[in-house]
Amino acid sequence: MFSRIMVANRGEIALRVIRACREMGIETVAICSKSDENARYLKQADITVCVGPSDAEGSYLNIPSIISAAEITDIEAIHPGYGFLSEVGHFAEVCESSNIVFIGPKSEVLKKLGNKTEARKIAIANKIPVVPGSESVIKSQQQAIDVAHKIGYPVIIKASSGGGGRGMRVAHNNISLVNSLAIAQREAESAFKDSSIYIEKYIENARHVEVQLFGDNYGNIIHLGERDCTLQRRHQKLIEESPSPSISERLREDICKAAIKMAKAVNYTNAGTVEFLVDKVGNFYFIEVNTRLQVEHPVTEMVTGLDLVKLQIRTAYGERLNIKQKKIRNQGVSIECRVYAEDPSNGFRPQPGKITMYNPPGGRGVRVDSHVHAGYEIPPYYDSLISKVIVNQKTREEAIACMKRALNEYEIEGIKTTIPLSLELISHPQFASGNINTNFVENLLSKS
């Protein structure tokens, strides 16, 4: 097994990986920026290295600085967490050339699937249903209009690289399409250093369902079931659950088979997620592959009883998957609510500042993944996610009741958070019924 791993990330996911390594007897090197260097969670690492200034570009995205720190501290592998460099093929390639194990897919796989248009081509070649759209990147306004007319409005513009809802715009006519193209390209360039975009048919009243995959270096690929990520705001997930309350056993089987087929097509290794849209009549469509550990991975951990981070480390080290597909069974229902340092009553304005009081929930079936505490100063430079509340209970009804109780119990003072919104969503009759779609949150907010 590895003796020392670098954690190339920050916040709750960095702490999550550090904890898994400590339980495995692996030393950790945590990187940090100037603004994070006094963060309490860094004390859990064996070594901490400041790799740059407060801005992400100069620190958590600074490949030369990170590799230099890796070489100085004599690490054997790098865990990238999620976000930042986790899906950057060039970073994985640099790690490989430096004889450092990248805990994730191989660089060539990251490059193939990191470009959404190329991923679509792979899906099409393997007869996996895709959303109708452009066959390649859009290079002109006229090409965009021609594609939109061919597939029919509304359409959605998407960044070819990256994710997280950035570089995405919905258009309902030619004028909004032309206006949205430039905005989407600017967002994509700013977020991913790649302004290329493509267009798909916008599936209205859809559900977002994703399948968690795992592959080893010997060709073994399994799925760990699906997660429903339908509750979103501006394509950013808010609440996730497993199993999905809205799909049949037949559809579940078909989606998971399609995900496995996609992974086998590229000889996928380590953790990954294949994402699909499901329309109102039950048709499903491939949209992308997230080639990393997901923010919502605890949902799958709770229902399967598996530690996905430890599984990542073991498969990256070269161990075979010792889990048989037929042995994987869901244990109840799990729901996750993300907690952002944002003010929903003020246009979701970010809330950097000091947390003056912090009292997380607990009790049977409740898990909180977070790196913050009373006195923690939230920096203004990074993503506003500060915590995740995950529950697991025998039935969905019990899981919803448990989540309501946990959110009511959660106390954070000094900043505004999205906890009140999560409580409103989890308490809504339509959520209880499972009768929701990806527009549900936006429609609810527009009425408030």
PDB file of N, CA, C and O in Angstrom, residues 7-14 17 31 56-57 59-63 66 78-89 91-92 102-105 110 116 161-166 191-192 236-237 271 275 289-297 312 338 340 381-385 388:
ATOM      1  N   VAL A   7      -2.889  15.251  -0.706  1.00  0.00           N
ATOM      2  CA  VAL A   7      -4.289  15.613  -0.923  1.00  0.00           C
ATOM      3  C   VAL A   7      -4.289  16.990  -1.593  1.00  0.00           C
ATOM      4  O   VAL A   7      -4.024  18.008  -0.953  1.00  0.00           O
ATOM      5  N   ALA A   8      -4.566  17.009  -2.884  1.00  0.00           N
ATOM      6  CA  ALA A   8      -4.477  18.242  -3.676  1.00  0.00           C
ATOM      7  C   ALA A   8      -5.842  18.922  -3.757  1.00  0.00           C
ATOM      8  O   ALA A   8      -6.424  19.072  -4.833  1.00  0.00           O
ATOM      9  N   ASN A   9      -6.338  19.339  -2.602  1.00  0.00           N
ATOM     10  CA  ASN A   9      -7.633  20.000  -2.551  1.00  0.00           C
ATOM     11  C   ASN A   9      -7.742  20.723  -1.215  1.00  0.00           C
ATOM     12  O   ASN A   9      -6.764  20.807  -0.475  1.00  0.00           O
ATOM     13  N   ARG A  10      -8.938  21.183  -0.899  1.00  0.00           N
ATOM     14  CA  ARG A  10      -9.145  21.935   0.339  1.00  0.00           C
ATOM     15  C   ARG A  10     -10.513  21.593   0.937  1.00  0.00           C
ATOM     16  O   ARG A  10     -11.316  20.873   0.331  1.00  0.00           O
ATOM     17  N   GLY A  11     -10.770  22.123   2.134  1.00  0.00           N
ATOM     18  CA  GLY A  11     -12.103  22.039   2.716  1.00  0.00           C
ATOM     19  C   GLY A  11     -12.541  20.643   3.082  1.00  0.00           C
ATOM     20  O   GLY A  11     -11.735  19.776   3.432  1.00  0.00           O
ATOM     21  N   GLU A  12     -13.864  20.417   2.979  1.00  0.00           N
ATOM     22  CA  GLU A  12     -14.418  19.162   3.483  1.00  0.00           C
ATOM     23  C   GLU A  12     -13.912  17.937   2.738  1.00  0.00           C
ATOM     24  O   GLU A  12     -13.718  16.885   3.344  1.00  0.00           O
ATOM     25  N   ILE A  13     -13.661  18.051   1.431  1.00  0.00           N
ATOM     26  CA  ILE A  13     -13.199  16.869   0.700  1.00  0.00           C
ATOM     27  C   ILE A  13     -11.753  16.555   1.067  1.00  0.00           C
ATOM     28  O   ILE A  13     -11.360  15.381   1.141  1.00  0.00           O
ATOM     29  N   ALA A  14     -10.937  17.583   1.332  1.00  0.00           N
ATOM     30  CA  ALA A  14      -9.563  17.327   1.775  1.00  0.00           C
ATOM     31  C   ALA A  14      -9.569  16.590   3.109  1.00  0.00           C
ATOM     32  O   ALA A  14      -8.850  15.603   3.296  1.00  0.00           O
ATOM     33  N   VAL A  17     -10.607  12.898   2.691  1.00  0.00           N
ATOM     34  CA  VAL A  17      -9.535  12.028   2.184  1.00  0.00           C
ATOM     35  C   VAL A  17      -8.475  11.798   3.260  1.00  0.00           C
ATOM     36  O   VAL A  17      -7.982  10.672   3.442  1.00  0.00           O
ATOM     37  N   ILE A  31      -1.965  20.188   0.796  1.00  0.00           N
ATOM     38  CA  ILE A  31      -1.566  21.480   0.260  1.00  0.00           C
ATOM     39  C   ILE A  31      -2.576  22.526   0.717  1.00  0.00           C
ATOM     40  O   ILE A  31      -3.707  22.203   1.084  1.00  0.00           O
ATOM     41  N   ALA A  56      -7.280  30.727  -6.353  1.00  0.00           N
ATOM     42  CA  ALA A  56      -7.140  29.327  -6.759  1.00  0.00           C
ATOM     43  C   ALA A  56      -6.154  29.160  -7.898  1.00  0.00           C
ATOM     44  O   ALA A  56      -5.415  28.167  -7.965  1.00  0.00           O
ATOM     45  N   GLU A  57      -6.123  30.128  -8.817  1.00  0.00           N
ATOM     46  CA  GLU A  57      -5.227  30.036  -9.971  1.00  0.00           C
ATOM     47  C   GLU A  57      -3.770  29.933  -9.530  1.00  0.00           C
ATOM     48  O   GLU A  57      -2.975  29.211 -10.135  1.00  0.00           O
ATOM     49  N   SER A  59      -2.706  28.770  -6.595  1.00  0.00           N
ATOM     50  CA  SER A  59      -2.469  27.747  -5.572  1.00  0.00           C
ATOM     51  C   SER A  59      -3.045  26.390  -5.966  1.00  0.00           C
ATOM     52  O   SER A  59      -2.325  25.515  -6.453  1.00  0.00           O
ATOM     53  N   TYR A  60      -4.363  26.203  -5.776  1.00  0.00           N
ATOM     54  CA  TYR A  60      -4.963  24.885  -5.994  1.00  0.00           C
ATOM     55  C   TYR A  60      -5.026  24.475  -7.468  1.00  0.00           C
ATOM     56  O   TYR A  60      -5.261  23.305  -7.774  1.00  0.00           O
ATOM     57  N   LEU A  61      -4.789  25.415  -8.366  1.00  0.00           N
ATOM     58  CA  LEU A  61      -4.735  25.105  -9.798  1.00  0.00           C
ATOM     59  C   LEU A  61      -3.325  25.264 -10.357  1.00  0.00           C
ATOM     60  O   LEU A  61      -3.116  25.162 -11.563  1.00  0.00           O
ATOM     61  N   ASN A  62      -2.372  25.504  -9.481  1.00  0.00           N
ATOM     62  CA  ASN A  62      -0.993  25.755  -9.894  1.00  0.00           C
ATOM     63  C   ASN A  62      -0.232  24.433 -10.000  1.00  0.00           C
ATOM     64  O   ASN A  62       0.356  23.953  -9.021  1.00  0.00           O
ATOM     65  N   ILE A  63      -0.258  23.829 -11.162  1.00  0.00           N
ATOM     66  CA  ILE A  63       0.333  22.504 -11.352  1.00  0.00           C
ATOM     67  C   ILE A  63       1.835  22.473 -11.036  1.00  0.00           C
ATOM     68  O   ILE A  63       2.283  21.588 -10.294  1.00  0.00           O
ATOM     69  N   ILE A  66       2.307  22.537  -7.249  1.00  0.00           N
ATOM     70  CA  ILE A  66       1.841  21.310  -6.594  1.00  0.00           C
ATOM     71  C   ILE A  66       2.810  20.154  -6.837  1.00  0.00           C
ATOM     72  O   ILE A  66       3.149  19.396  -5.913  1.00  0.00           O
ATOM     73  N   ILE A  78      -1.247  11.143  -5.600  1.00  0.00           N
ATOM     74  CA  ILE A  78      -2.005  12.372  -5.354  1.00  0.00           C
ATOM     75  C   ILE A  78      -3.487  12.087  -5.481  1.00  0.00           C
ATOM     76  O   ILE A  78      -3.941  11.535  -6.492  1.00  0.00           O
ATOM     77  N   HIS A  79      -4.242  12.459  -4.452  1.00  0.00           N
ATOM     78  CA  HIS A  79      -5.700  12.400  -4.531  1.00  0.00           C
ATOM     79  C   HIS A  79      -6.197  13.815  -4.817  1.00  0.00           C
ATOM     80  O   HIS A  79      -5.980  14.728  -4.024  1.00  0.00           O
ATOM     81  N   PRO A  80      -6.909  14.016  -5.957  1.00  0.00           N
ATOM     82  CA  PRO A  80      -7.322  15.367  -6.340  1.00  0.00           C
ATOM     83  C   PRO A  80      -8.665  15.811  -5.780  1.00  0.00           C
ATOM     84  O   PRO A  80      -9.073  16.957  -6.013  1.00  0.00           O
ATOM     85  N   GLY A  81      -9.373  14.929  -5.060  1.00  0.00           N
ATOM     86  CA  GLY A  81     -10.699  15.300  -4.559  1.00  0.00           C
ATOM     87  C   GLY A  81     -11.671  15.525  -5.690  1.00  0.00           C
ATOM     88  O   GLY A  81     -11.706  14.762  -6.661  1.00  0.00           O
ATOM     89  N   TYR A  82     -12.482  16.587  -5.585  1.00  0.00           N
ATOM     90  CA  TYR A  82     -13.364  16.984  -6.699  1.00  0.00           C
ATOM     91  C   TYR A  82     -13.123  18.464  -6.981  1.00  0.00           C
ATOM     92  O   TYR A  82     -12.611  19.211  -6.145  1.00  0.00           O
ATOM     93  N   GLY A  83     -13.510  18.904  -8.161  1.00  0.00           N
ATOM     94  CA  GLY A  83     -13.229  20.286  -8.537  1.00  0.00           C
ATOM     95  C   GLY A  83     -11.746  20.486  -8.793  1.00  0.00           C
ATOM     96  O   GLY A  83     -10.961  19.531  -8.914  1.00  0.00           O
ATOM     97  N   PHE A  84     -11.310  21.755  -8.868  1.00  0.00           N
ATOM     98  CA  PHE A  84      -9.908  22.099  -9.107  1.00  0.00           C
ATOM     99  C   PHE A  84      -9.309  21.239 -10.231  1.00  0.00           C
ATOM    100  O   PHE A  84      -9.759  21.281 -11.353  1.00  0.00           O
ATOM    101  N   LEU A  85      -8.302  20.400  -9.918  1.00  0.00           N
ATOM    102  CA  LEU A  85      -7.579  19.652 -10.956  1.00  0.00           C
ATOM    103  C   LEU A  85      -8.055  18.207 -11.117  1.00  0.00           C
ATOM    104  O   LEU A  85      -7.434  17.418 -11.817  1.00  0.00           O
ATOM    105  N   SER A  86      -9.170  17.869 -10.498  1.00  0.00           N
ATOM    106  CA  SER A  86      -9.588  16.463 -10.447  1.00  0.00           C
ATOM    107  C   SER A  86      -9.916  15.856 -11.803  1.00  0.00           C
ATOM    108  O   SER A  86      -9.821  14.642 -11.968  1.00  0.00           O
ATOM    109  N   GLU A  87     -10.306  16.674 -12.774  1.00  0.00           N
ATOM    110  CA  GLU A  87     -10.667  16.150 -14.090  1.00  0.00           C
ATOM    111  C   GLU A  87      -9.780  16.709 -15.199  1.00  0.00           C
ATOM    112  O   GLU A  87     -10.140  16.651 -16.367  1.00  0.00           O
ATOM    113  N   VAL A  88      -8.633  17.237 -14.815  1.00  0.00           N
ATOM    114  CA  VAL A  88      -7.720  17.840 -15.788  1.00  0.00           C
ATOM    115  C   VAL A  88      -6.732  16.786 -16.277  1.00  0.00           C
ATOM    116  O   VAL A  88      -5.848  16.348 -15.536  1.00  0.00           O
ATOM    117  N   GLY A  89      -6.894  16.387 -17.537  1.00  0.00           N
ATOM    118  CA  GLY A  89      -6.039  15.348 -18.097  1.00  0.00           C
ATOM    119  C   GLY A  89      -4.571  15.712 -18.086  1.00  0.00           C
ATOM    120  O   GLY A  89      -3.708  14.853 -17.864  1.00  0.00           O
ATOM    121  N   PHE A  91      -2.976  17.483 -15.867  1.00  0.00           N
ATOM    122  CA  PHE A  91      -2.440  17.282 -14.514  1.00  0.00           C
ATOM    123  C   PHE A  91      -2.152  15.803 -14.272  1.00  0.00           C
ATOM    124  O   PHE A  91      -1.087  15.441 -13.741  1.00  0.00           O
ATOM    125  N   ALA A  92      -3.081  14.931 -14.661  1.00  0.00           N
ATOM    126  CA  ALA A  92      -2.860  13.488 -14.498  1.00  0.00           C
ATOM    127  C   ALA A  92      -1.651  13.039 -15.312  1.00  0.00           C
ATOM    128  O   ALA A  92      -0.857  12.199 -14.868  1.00  0.00           O
ATOM    129  N   PHE A 102      -1.747   9.096  -9.984  1.00  0.00           N
ATOM    130  CA  PHE A 102      -2.921   9.968  -9.927  1.00  0.00           C
ATOM    131  C   PHE A 102      -4.102   9.095  -9.509  1.00  0.00           C
ATOM    132  O   PHE A 102      -4.440   8.130 -10.205  1.00  0.00           O
ATOM    133  N   ILE A 103      -4.715   9.406  -8.372  1.00  0.00           N
ATOM    134  CA  ILE A 103      -5.812   8.579  -7.869  1.00  0.00           C
ATOM    135  C   ILE A 103      -7.098   8.988  -8.587  1.00  0.00           C
ATOM    136  O   ILE A 103      -7.865   9.840  -8.156  1.00  0.00           O
ATOM    137  N   GLY A 104      -7.271   8.360  -9.730  1.00  0.00           N
ATOM    138  CA  GLY A 104      -8.393   8.656 -10.626  1.00  0.00           C
ATOM    139  C   GLY A 104      -8.152   7.922 -11.928  1.00  0.00           C
ATOM    140  O   GLY A 104      -7.248   7.080 -12.026  1.00  0.00           O
ATOM    141  N   PRO A 105      -8.925   8.230 -12.958  1.00  0.00           N
ATOM    142  CA  PRO A 105      -8.730   7.589 -14.261  1.00  0.00           C
ATOM    143  C   PRO A 105      -7.384   7.963 -14.881  1.00  0.00           C
ATOM    144  O   PRO A 105      -6.744   8.943 -14.479  1.00  0.00           O
ATOM    145  N   LEU A 110      -9.281  10.758 -19.081  1.00  0.00           N
ATOM    146  CA  LEU A 110      -9.730  12.091 -18.670  1.00  0.00           C
ATOM    147  C   LEU A 110      -9.864  13.004 -19.878  1.00  0.00           C
ATOM    148  O   LEU A 110     -10.818  13.791 -19.981  1.00  0.00           O
ATOM    149  N   LYS A 116     -16.978  17.111 -23.626  1.00  0.00           N
ATOM    150  CA  LYS A 116     -18.338  16.575 -23.681  1.00  0.00           C
ATOM    151  C   LYS A 116     -18.758  16.153 -25.083  1.00  0.00           C
ATOM    152  O   LYS A 116     -19.522  15.205 -25.254  1.00  0.00           O
ATOM    153  N   SER A 161     -15.969  21.583 -21.958  1.00  0.00           N
ATOM    154  CA  SER A 161     -15.146  21.140 -20.834  1.00  0.00           C
ATOM    155  C   SER A 161     -15.817  21.544 -19.526  1.00  0.00           C
ATOM    156  O   SER A 161     -16.620  22.470 -19.490  1.00  0.00           O
ATOM    157  N   GLY A 162     -15.451  20.860 -18.459  1.00  0.00           N
ATOM    158  CA  GLY A 162     -15.922  21.280 -17.138  1.00  0.00           C
ATOM    159  C   GLY A 162     -17.332  20.847 -16.825  1.00  0.00           C
ATOM    160  O   GLY A 162     -17.893  19.953 -17.438  1.00  0.00           O
ATOM    161  N   GLY A 163     -17.915  21.509 -15.817  1.00  0.00           N
ATOM    162  CA  GLY A 163     -19.254  21.164 -15.353  1.00  0.00           C
ATOM    163  C   GLY A 163     -19.687  22.109 -14.257  1.00  0.00           C
ATOM    164  O   GLY A 163     -19.263  23.256 -14.219  1.00  0.00           O
ATOM    165  N   GLY A 164     -20.542  21.619 -13.361  1.00  0.00           N
ATOM    166  CA  GLY A 164     -20.998  22.451 -12.248  1.00  0.00           C
ATOM    167  C   GLY A 164     -21.965  23.534 -12.654  1.00  0.00           C
ATOM    168  O   GLY A 164     -22.194  24.486 -11.902  1.00  0.00           O
ATOM    169  N   GLY A 165     -22.544  23.410 -13.849  1.00  0.00           N
ATOM    170  CA  GLY A 165     -23.528  24.396 -14.283  1.00  0.00           C
ATOM    171  C   GLY A 165     -22.948  25.627 -14.946  1.00  0.00           C
ATOM    172  O   GLY A 165     -23.680  26.475 -15.434  1.00  0.00           O
ATOM    173  N   ARG A 166     -21.605  25.721 -14.975  1.00  0.00           N
ATOM    174  CA  ARG A 166     -20.990  26.895 -15.591  1.00  0.00           C
ATOM    175  C   ARG A 166     -20.898  26.713 -17.109  1.00  0.00           C
ATOM    176  O   ARG A 166     -20.632  25.627 -17.596  1.00  0.00           O
ATOM    177  N   ALA A 191     -13.949  29.698 -16.567  1.00  0.00           N
ATOM    178  CA  ALA A 191     -13.956  28.575 -15.625  1.00  0.00           C
ATOM    179  C   ALA A 191     -13.014  27.448 -16.021  1.00  0.00           C
ATOM    180  O   ALA A 191     -12.389  26.823 -15.168  1.00  0.00           O
ATOM    181  N   PHE A 192     -12.907  27.170 -17.341  1.00  0.00           N
ATOM    182  CA  PHE A 192     -12.203  25.963 -17.785  1.00  0.00           C
ATOM    183  C   PHE A 192     -11.064  26.226 -18.761  1.00  0.00           C
ATOM    184  O   PHE A 192     -10.454  25.287 -19.252  1.00  0.00           O
ATOM    185  N   GLN A 236     -26.884  23.537 -10.608  1.00  0.00           N
ATOM    186  CA  GLN A 236     -26.043  23.170  -9.459  1.00  0.00           C
ATOM    187  C   GLN A 236     -26.880  22.338  -8.492  1.00  0.00           C
ATOM    188  O   GLN A 236     -27.927  22.787  -8.032  1.00  0.00           O
ATOM    189  N   LYS A 237     -26.437  21.135  -8.182  1.00  0.00           N
ATOM    190  CA  LYS A 237     -27.211  20.223  -7.355  1.00  0.00           C
ATOM    191  C   LYS A 237     -27.358  20.742  -5.931  1.00  0.00           C
ATOM    192  O   LYS A 237     -26.424  21.296  -5.357  1.00  0.00           O
ATOM    193  N   ALA A 271     -12.942   5.736  -9.652  1.00  0.00           N
ATOM    194  CA  ALA A 271     -14.322   6.195  -9.459  1.00  0.00           C
ATOM    195  C   ALA A 271     -14.775   7.097 -10.598  1.00  0.00           C
ATOM    196  O   ALA A 271     -13.996   7.881 -11.131  1.00  0.00           O
ATOM    197  N   GLU A 275     -23.840  10.361 -16.062  1.00  0.00           N
ATOM    198  CA  GLU A 275     -25.046  11.135 -15.795  1.00  0.00           C
ATOM    199  C   GLU A 275     -26.042  11.041 -16.953  1.00  0.00           C
ATOM    200  O   GLU A 275     -25.655  11.063 -18.127  1.00  0.00           O
ATOM    201  N   VAL A 289     -19.914  12.222 -18.432  1.00  0.00           N
ATOM    202  CA  VAL A 289     -19.257  11.403 -17.417  1.00  0.00           C
ATOM    203  C   VAL A 289     -18.448  12.324 -16.516  1.00  0.00           C
ATOM    204  O   VAL A 289     -17.649  13.127 -17.010  1.00  0.00           O
ATOM    205  N   ASN A 290     -18.677  12.244 -15.216  1.00  0.00           N
ATOM    206  CA  ASN A 290     -17.837  12.961 -14.259  1.00  0.00           C
ATOM    207  C   ASN A 290     -16.713  12.021 -13.847  1.00  0.00           C
ATOM    208  O   ASN A 290     -16.949  11.017 -13.159  1.00  0.00           O
ATOM    209  N   THR A 291     -15.498  12.345 -14.270  1.00  0.00           N
ATOM    210  CA  THR A 291     -14.363  11.431 -14.120  1.00  0.00           C
ATOM    211  C   THR A 291     -13.633  11.653 -12.794  1.00  0.00           C
ATOM    212  O   THR A 291     -12.422  11.885 -12.757  1.00  0.00           O
ATOM    213  N   ARG A 292     -14.371  11.576 -11.717  1.00  0.00           N
ATOM    214  CA  ARG A 292     -13.814  11.872 -10.385  1.00  0.00           C
ATOM    215  C   ARG A 292     -14.776  11.390  -9.319  1.00  0.00           C
ATOM    216  O   ARG A 292     -15.873  10.898  -9.638  1.00  0.00           O
ATOM    217  N   LEU A 293     -14.396  11.580  -8.082  1.00  0.00           N
ATOM    218  CA  LEU A 293     -15.310  11.380  -6.962  1.00  0.00           C
ATOM    219  C   LEU A 293     -16.307  12.526  -6.943  1.00  0.00           C
ATOM    220  O   LEU A 293     -15.931  13.681  -7.132  1.00  0.00           O
ATOM    221  N   GLN A 294     -17.573  12.235  -6.736  1.00  0.00           N
ATOM    222  CA  GLN A 294     -18.598  13.270  -6.731  1.00  0.00           C
ATOM    223  C   GLN A 294     -18.765  13.887  -5.338  1.00  0.00           C
ATOM    224  O   GLN A 294     -18.514  13.238  -4.320  1.00  0.00           O
ATOM    225  N   VAL A 295     -19.247  15.119  -5.307  1.00  0.00           N
ATOM    226  CA  VAL A 295     -19.597  15.754  -4.038  1.00  0.00           C
ATOM    227  C   VAL A 295     -20.550  14.849  -3.254  1.00  0.00           C
ATOM    228  O   VAL A 295     -20.438  14.684  -2.041  1.00  0.00           O
ATOM    229  N   GLU A 296     -21.495  14.249  -3.969  1.00  0.00           N
ATOM    230  CA  GLU A 296     -22.554  13.471  -3.329  1.00  0.00           C
ATOM    231  C   GLU A 296     -22.196  12.004  -3.104  1.00  0.00           C
ATOM    232  O   GLU A 296     -23.082  11.162  -2.854  1.00  0.00           O
ATOM    233  N   HIS A 297     -20.905  11.653  -3.144  1.00  0.00           N
ATOM    234  CA  HIS A 297     -20.529  10.252  -2.953  1.00  0.00           C
ATOM    235  C   HIS A 297     -20.986   9.668  -1.611  1.00  0.00           C
ATOM    236  O   HIS A 297     -21.219   8.449  -1.522  1.00  0.00           O
ATOM    237  N   GLN A 312     -11.013   3.965  -3.855  1.00  0.00           N
ATOM    238  CA  GLN A 312     -10.203   4.692  -4.842  1.00  0.00           C
ATOM    239  C   GLN A 312      -8.719   4.439  -4.622  1.00  0.00           C
ATOM    240  O   GLN A 312      -7.970   4.186  -5.575  1.00  0.00           O
ATOM    241  N   ARG A 338     -26.877  19.694   0.525  1.00  0.00           N
ATOM    242  CA  ARG A 338     -25.653  20.495   0.535  1.00  0.00           C
ATOM    243  C   ARG A 338     -25.921  21.812   1.262  1.00  0.00           C
ATOM    244  O   ARG A 338     -26.981  22.414   1.097  1.00  0.00           O
ATOM    245  N   TYR A 340     -24.562  25.536   1.576  1.00  0.00           N
ATOM    246  CA  TYR A 340     -23.712  26.559   0.978  1.00  0.00           C
ATOM    247  C   TYR A 340     -23.712  27.812   1.856  1.00  0.00           C
ATOM    248  O   TYR A 340     -24.732  28.158   2.458  1.00  0.00           O
ATOM    249  N   TYR A 381     -12.645  33.273  -1.833  1.00  0.00           N
ATOM    250  CA  TYR A 381     -11.978  32.912  -3.081  1.00  0.00           C
ATOM    251  C   TYR A 381     -12.475  31.624  -3.725  1.00  0.00           C
ATOM    252  O   TYR A 381     -12.142  31.349  -4.877  1.00  0.00           O
ATOM    253  N   TYR A 382     -13.237  30.818  -2.999  1.00  0.00           N
ATOM    254  CA  TYR A 382     -13.531  29.473  -3.479  1.00  0.00           C
ATOM    255  C   TYR A 382     -15.040  29.184  -3.498  1.00  0.00           C
ATOM    256  O   TYR A 382     -15.846  30.018  -3.130  1.00  0.00           O
ATOM    257  N   ASP A 383     -15.371  27.963  -3.913  1.00  0.00           N
ATOM    258  CA  ASP A 383     -16.757  27.508  -3.921  1.00  0.00           C
ATOM    259  C   ASP A 383     -17.347  27.668  -2.515  1.00  0.00           C
ATOM    260  O   ASP A 383     -16.663  27.491  -1.508  1.00  0.00           O
ATOM    261  N   SER A 384     -18.633  27.992  -2.457  1.00  0.00           N
ATOM    262  CA  SER A 384     -19.272  28.320  -1.181  1.00  0.00           C
ATOM    263  C   SER A 384     -19.805  27.112  -0.410  1.00  0.00           C
ATOM    264  O   SER A 384     -20.423  27.273   0.638  1.00  0.00           O
ATOM    265  N   LEU A 385     -19.573  25.898  -0.903  1.00  0.00           N
ATOM    266  CA  LEU A 385     -20.009  24.703  -0.177  1.00  0.00           C
ATOM    267  C   LEU A 385     -19.212  24.563   1.119  1.00  0.00           C
ATOM    268  O   LEU A 385     -17.980  24.544   1.106  1.00  0.00           O
ATOM    269  N   LYS A 388     -22.138  19.117   4.188  1.00  0.00           N
ATOM    270  CA  LYS A 388     -23.129  18.219   3.600  1.00  0.00           C
ATOM    271  C   LYS A 388     -23.777  17.435   4.733  1.00  0.00           C
ATOM    272  O   LYS A 388     -23.070  16.875   5.578  1.00  0.00           O
TER     273      LYS A 388
END
